[in-house]
mmCIF file of C-alpha atoms in Angstrom:
data_model
loop_
_atom_site.group_PDB
_atom_site.id
_atom_site.type_symbol
_atom_site.label_atom_id
_atom_site.label_comp_id
_atom_site.label_asym_id
_atom_site.label_seq_id
_atom_site.Cartn_x
_atom_site.Cartn_y
_atom_site.Cartn_z
ATOM 1 C CA MET A 1 1.297 -27.804 75.293
ATOM 2 C CA ARG A 2 2.846 -27.428 71.864
ATOM 3 C CA ALA A 3 1.186 -30.170 69.814
ATOM 4 C CA VAL A 4 -2.341 -31.516 69.399
ATOM 5 C CA ILE A 5 -2.533 -34.877 67.616
ATOM 6 C CA PHE A 6 -5.872 -36.189 66.347
ATOM 7 C CA ASP A 7 -7.015 -39.663 65.378
ATOM 8 C CA PHE A 8 -8.926 -39.680 62.081
ATOM 9 C CA ASP A 9 -11.679 -42.319 62.101
ATOM 10 C CA GLY A 10 -14.050 -41.458 64.935
ATOM 11 C CA VAL A 11 -12.442 -38.100 65.750
ATOM 12 C CA VAL A 12 -11.736 -35.982 62.659
ATOM 13 C CA ALA A 13 -14.372 -37.963 60.763
ATOM 14 C CA GLU A 14 -17.337 -40.177 61.483
ATOM 15 C CA ARG A 15 -16.620 -43.857 62.148
ATOM 16 C CA GLY A 16 -16.523 -45.067 58.559
ATOM 17 C CA PHE A 17 -14.717 -48.335 59.290
ATOM 18 C CA ARG A 18 -17.255 -49.374 61.893
ATOM 19 C CA ALA A 19 -20.183 -48.275 59.741
ATOM 20 C CA ALA A 20 -18.964 -50.427 56.858
ATOM 21 C CA LEU A 21 -18.446 -53.363 59.214
ATOM 22 C CA ARG A 22 -21.955 -52.947 60.597
ATOM 23 C CA ALA A 23 -23.355 -53.054 57.058
ATOM 24 C CA LEU A 24 -21.240 -56.140 56.336
ATOM 25 C CA ALA A 25 -22.538 -57.833 59.485
ATOM 26 C CA GLY A 26 -26.087 -57.172 58.351
ATOM 27 C CA ARG A 27 -25.494 -58.644 54.900
ATOM 28 C CA ARG A 28 -23.696 -61.738 56.170
ATOM 29 C CA ALA A 29 -25.619 -62.333 59.411
ATOM 30 C CA LEU A 30 -22.470 -61.822 61.484
ATOM 31 C CA ASP A 31 -22.329 -60.849 65.144
ATOM 32 C CA TYR A 32 -21.297 -57.180 65.034
ATOM 33 C CA PRO A 33 -19.750 -56.462 68.486
ATOM 34 C CA PRO A 34 -16.571 -58.536 67.987
ATOM 35 C CA LEU A 35 -16.240 -57.607 64.311
ATOM 36 C CA PRO A 36 -14.252 -54.334 64.627
ATOM 37 C CA GLY A 37 -11.623 -56.079 66.747
ATOM 38 C CA LEU A 38 -11.425 -59.042 64.381
ATOM 39 C CA ALA A 39 -11.178 -56.801 61.319
ATOM 40 C CA MET A 40 -8.478 -54.656 62.911
ATOM 41 C CA GLN A 41 -6.486 -57.716 63.921
ATOM 42 C CA ALA A 42 -6.661 -58.931 60.322
ATOM 43 C CA LEU A 43 -5.412 -55.516 59.165
ATOM 44 C CA VAL A 44 -2.417 -55.952 61.460
ATOM 45 C CA ASP A 45 -1.792 -59.617 60.657
ATOM 46 C CA SER A 46 -2.040 -59.091 56.886
ATOM 47 C CA GLY A 47 0.327 -56.126 57.058
ATOM 48 C CA TYR A 48 -2.163 -53.906 55.250
ATOM 49 C CA VAL A 49 -2.393 -51.309 58.025
ATOM 50 C CA THR A 50 1.375 -50.748 57.963
ATOM 51 C CA GLY A 51 1.838 -50.834 54.197
ATOM 52 C CA ARG A 52 3.364 -54.303 54.109
ATOM 53 C CA GLY A 53 0.291 -56.018 52.703
ATOM 54 C CA SER A 54 -2.595 -55.306 50.376
ATOM 55 C CA GLU A 55 -6.322 -54.826 50.611
ATOM 56 C CA GLN A 56 -6.722 -58.168 48.843
ATOM 57 C CA ALA A 57 -4.520 -59.913 51.437
ATOM 58 C CA TRP A 58 -6.541 -58.381 54.273
ATOM 59 C CA TRP A 59 -9.888 -59.351 52.760
ATOM 60 C CA GLN A 60 -8.688 -62.885 52.089
ATOM 61 C CA LEU A 61 -7.454 -63.284 55.659
ATOM 62 C CA LEU A 62 -10.711 -61.917 57.037
ATOM 63 C CA GLN A 63 -12.662 -64.418 54.924
ATOM 64 C CA GLU A 64 -10.470 -67.267 56.153
ATOM 65 C CA ARG A 65 -11.465 -66.327 59.685
ATOM 66 C CA LEU A 66 -15.122 -65.407 59.145
ATOM 67 C CA GLY A 67 -16.234 -67.186 55.980
ATOM 68 C CA PRO A 68 -17.288 -65.711 52.604
ATOM 69 C CA LEU A 69 -17.845 -61.960 52.826
ATOM 70 C CA GLY A 70 -18.655 -60.980 49.260
ATOM 71 C CA ASP A 71 -17.060 -58.114 47.373
ATOM 72 C CA CYS A 72 -14.398 -56.055 49.119
ATOM 73 C CA GLY A 73 -15.155 -53.230 46.705
ATOM 74 C CA GLN A 74 -18.608 -52.890 48.223
ATOM 75 C CA PHE A 75 -17.110 -52.734 51.700
ATOM 76 C CA ARG A 76 -14.593 -50.097 50.593
ATOM 77 C CA GLY A 77 -17.313 -47.992 49.001
ATOM 78 C CA GLU A 78 -19.394 -48.094 52.165
ATOM 79 C CA LEU A 79 -16.378 -47.153 54.277
ATOM 80 C CA LEU A 80 -15.525 -44.191 52.070
ATOM 81 C CA ALA A 81 -19.121 -42.968 52.009
ATOM 82 C CA ALA A 82 -19.494 -43.219 55.785
ATOM 83 C CA SER A 83 -16.158 -41.530 56.599
ATOM 84 C CA ARG A 84 -17.691 -38.065 56.670
ATOM 85 C CA VAL A 85 -15.164 -35.436 57.705
ATOM 86 C CA ARG A 86 -16.411 -33.188 60.517
ATOM 87 C CA PRO A 87 -16.071 -29.545 59.408
ATOM 88 C CA TRP A 88 -16.004 -28.335 63.003
ATOM 89 C CA GLN A 89 -12.868 -30.402 63.641
ATOM 90 C CA LEU A 90 -11.127 -28.793 60.678
ATOM 91 C CA ALA A 91 -12.122 -25.381 62.020
ATOM 92 C CA LEU A 92 -10.812 -26.359 65.444
ATOM 93 C CA ALA A 93 -7.481 -27.467 63.977
ATOM 94 C CA ALA A 94 -7.172 -24.144 62.167
ATOM 95 C CA ARG A 95 -7.893 -22.234 65.377
ATOM 96 C CA LEU A 96 -5.313 -24.270 67.257
ATOM 97 C CA ALA A 97 -2.700 -23.537 64.591
ATOM 98 C CA THR A 98 -3.499 -19.825 64.776
ATOM 99 C CA ALA A 99 -2.996 -20.011 68.541
ATOM 100 C CA GLY A 100 0.494 -21.402 67.928
ATOM 101 C CA HIS A 101 -0.064 -25.122 68.390
ATOM 102 C CA VAL A 102 1.392 -27.767 66.104
ATOM 103 C CA THR A 103 -1.433 -29.942 64.765
ATOM 104 C CA ALA A 104 -1.294 -33.419 63.269
ATOM 105 C CA VAL A 105 -3.334 -36.502 62.454
ATOM 106 C CA LEU A 106 -2.145 -39.971 63.484
ATOM 107 C CA SER A 107 -4.332 -42.656 61.928
ATOM 108 C CA ASP A 108 -4.233 -46.437 61.771
ATOM 109 C CA HIS A 109 -5.581 -46.359 58.240
ATOM 110 C CA THR A 110 -4.563 -47.725 54.869
ATOM 111 C CA ASP A 111 -4.486 -46.255 51.380
ATOM 112 C CA TRP A 112 -8.233 -45.775 51.911
ATOM 113 C CA LEU A 113 -7.247 -42.543 53.654
ATOM 114 C CA ASP A 114 -5.829 -41.254 50.363
ATOM 115 C CA GLU A 115 -9.219 -41.836 48.740
ATOM 116 C CA ILE A 116 -10.978 -40.009 51.571
ATOM 117 C CA GLU A 117 -8.585 -37.074 51.175
ATOM 118 C CA HIS A 118 -9.289 -36.986 47.435
ATOM 119 C CA ALA A 119 -13.063 -36.909 47.982
ATOM 120 C CA GLN A 120 -13.128 -34.770 51.138
ATOM 121 C CA PRO A 121 -9.900 -32.791 51.524
ATOM 122 C CA PHE A 122 -8.920 -32.508 55.183
ATOM 123 C CA ALA A 123 -5.110 -32.632 55.280
ATOM 124 C CA HIS A 124 -4.795 -28.900 54.588
ATOM 125 C CA ALA A 125 -6.247 -28.201 58.046
ATOM 126 C CA PHE A 126 -3.391 -29.966 59.840
ATOM 127 C CA GLY A 127 0.333 -29.396 59.929
ATOM 128 C CA ARG A 128 1.059 -33.069 59.260
ATOM 129 C CA VAL A 129 -0.862 -36.275 58.539
ATOM 130 C CA PHE A 130 0.714 -39.535 59.697
ATOM 131 C CA ASN A 131 -0.904 -42.645 58.250
ATOM 132 C CA SER A 132 0.228 -46.022 59.602
ATOM 133 C CA TYR A 133 0.168 -47.302 56.012
ATOM 134 C CA TYR A 134 3.138 -45.048 55.213
ATOM 135 C CA LEU A 135 4.581 -44.741 58.719
ATOM 136 C CA GLY A 136 5.228 -48.485 58.879
ATOM 137 C CA ALA A 137 3.908 -48.714 62.440
ATOM 138 C CA CYS A 138 0.426 -48.607 63.932
ATOM 139 C CA LYS A 139 -0.835 -47.278 67.248
ATOM 140 C CA ARG A 140 -0.528 -50.705 68.833
ATOM 141 C CA GLU A 141 3.213 -49.980 68.716
ATOM 142 C CA THR A 142 5.121 -47.421 70.747
ATOM 143 C CA ALA A 143 7.127 -46.733 67.590
ATOM 144 C CA ALA A 144 4.167 -44.981 65.963
ATOM 145 C CA PHE A 145 3.960 -42.401 68.725
ATOM 146 C CA THR A 146 7.696 -41.874 69.052
ATOM 147 C CA ALA A 147 8.035 -41.399 65.290
ATOM 148 C CA VAL A 148 5.358 -38.702 65.329
ATOM 149 C CA LEU A 149 6.883 -36.909 68.307
ATOM 150 C CA GLU A 150 10.284 -36.920 66.625
ATOM 151 C CA ALA A 151 8.852 -35.634 63.344
ATOM 152 C CA LEU A 152 7.030 -32.827 65.152
ATOM 153 C CA ASP A 153 10.084 -32.139 67.346
ATOM 154 C CA VAL A 154 8.066 -32.176 70.562
ATOM 155 C CA ALA A 155 8.548 -33.980 73.867
ATOM 156 C CA PRO A 156 5.792 -36.307 75.126
ATOM 157 C CA ALA A 157 4.858 -33.847 77.880
ATOM 158 C CA GLN A 158 4.286 -31.178 75.224
ATOM 159 C CA ALA A 159 1.675 -33.168 73.283
ATOM 160 C CA VAL A 160 -2.032 -33.956 73.538
ATOM 161 C CA PHE A 161 -3.392 -37.021 71.731
ATOM 162 C CA ILE A 162 -7.092 -37.578 70.993
ATOM 163 C CA ASP A 163 -8.486 -40.978 69.991
ATOM 164 C CA ASP A 164 -11.823 -42.772 70.349
ATOM 165 C CA ASN A 165 -9.972 -45.993 71.239
ATOM 166 C CA PRO A 166 -9.067 -46.008 74.959
ATOM 167 C CA ASP A 167 -6.268 -48.524 74.365
ATOM 168 C CA ASN A 168 -4.517 -46.143 71.971
ATOM 169 C CA VAL A 169 -4.906 -43.289 74.448
ATOM 170 C CA ALA A 170 -3.461 -45.467 77.218
ATOM 171 C CA ARG A 171 -0.411 -46.310 75.098
ATOM 172 C CA ALA A 172 0.174 -42.627 74.399
ATOM 173 C CA ALA A 173 -0.271 -41.751 78.071
ATOM 174 C CA ALA A 174 2.282 -44.400 79.046
ATOM 175 C CA LEU A 175 4.847 -42.365 77.100
ATOM 176 C CA GLY A 176 3.938 -39.175 78.948
ATOM 177 C CA ILE A 177 1.558 -37.762 76.331
ATOM 178 C CA THR A 178 -1.657 -36.191 77.621
ATOM 179 C CA GLY A 179 -4.465 -38.419 76.362
ATOM 180 C CA ILE A 180 -8.111 -37.649 75.667
ATOM 181 C CA VAL A 181 -10.629 -40.381 74.869
ATOM 182 C CA TYR A 182 -13.110 -38.936 72.379
ATOM 183 C CA ARG A 183 -16.735 -39.770 73.197
ATOM 184 C CA GLU A 184 -18.774 -36.835 71.975
ATOM 185 C CA ARG A 185 -18.207 -33.273 70.873
ATOM 186 C CA GLU A 186 -19.073 -31.226 73.950
ATOM 187 C CA ALA A 187 -17.088 -33.341 76.397
ATOM 188 C CA PHE A 188 -14.136 -33.454 74.000
ATOM 189 C CA VAL A 189 -14.001 -29.677 73.678
ATOM 190 C CA ALA A 190 -14.081 -29.304 77.463
ATOM 191 C CA ASP A 191 -11.356 -31.934 77.890
ATOM 192 C CA LEU A 192 -9.163 -30.266 75.276
ATOM 193 C CA GLU A 193 -9.543 -26.824 76.825
ATOM 194 C CA ARG A 194 -8.487 -28.249 80.193
ATOM 195 C CA ALA A 195 -5.495 -29.995 78.618
ATOM 196 C CA LEU A 196 -4.433 -26.759 76.948
ATOM 197 C CA GLY A 197 -4.684 -24.793 80.167
ATOM 198 C CA GLY A 198 -7.976 -23.079 79.464
ATOM 199 C CA THR A 199 -7.036 -21.704 76.056
ATOM 200 C CA PRO A 200 -10.115 -20.537 74.112
ATOM 201 C CA ALA A 201 -8.918 -22.400 71.033
ATOM 202 C CA GLY A 202 -11.455 -25.175 71.517
ATOM 203 C CA ARG A 203 -14.419 -22.813 71.640
ATOM 204 C CA VAL A 204 -14.632 -22.767 67.885
ATOM 205 C CA ALA A 205 -16.307 -26.187 68.204
#
């Protein structure tokens, strides 16, 4: 394996998007379980997740579908605060790079990721960071994965992709990429070591 590609929200960092949605559900008496899917669909439909729309357009669309939601600035602040970068993942990425692996982040994020980077620098730990907002494609599209593979100059069979969303992992696997669904730290480290052929790189975690 030459490349290890990480999701951001829920893998490199805590689930900030979901945490902010849970807080929103509490304030507005919304049913939480369907909310992440609805909010993500609005990100796609508004174009915000692929840089073709704005935060304002996304929030407006979400309100059209769910009713008044209050101040988007409050939601953004809660998302940024909850998106706590995991230091052990940065250390793992550094160890992988030292072992000769190409490392990258592939995130279905928006310009919020720039604000997270400003507050909690993480990009330095990875060879590349691919944000759907700038990539112009999200992980619901094969194009996102093929663009990353081309940029890293690796074949699908040479890459491992880690995401906490099983659907994203399945799409990567359909291209021939080795996929790992992130659930919790210990199982992830074991899964990664197996994918890398028993390399000790993961033991830093």
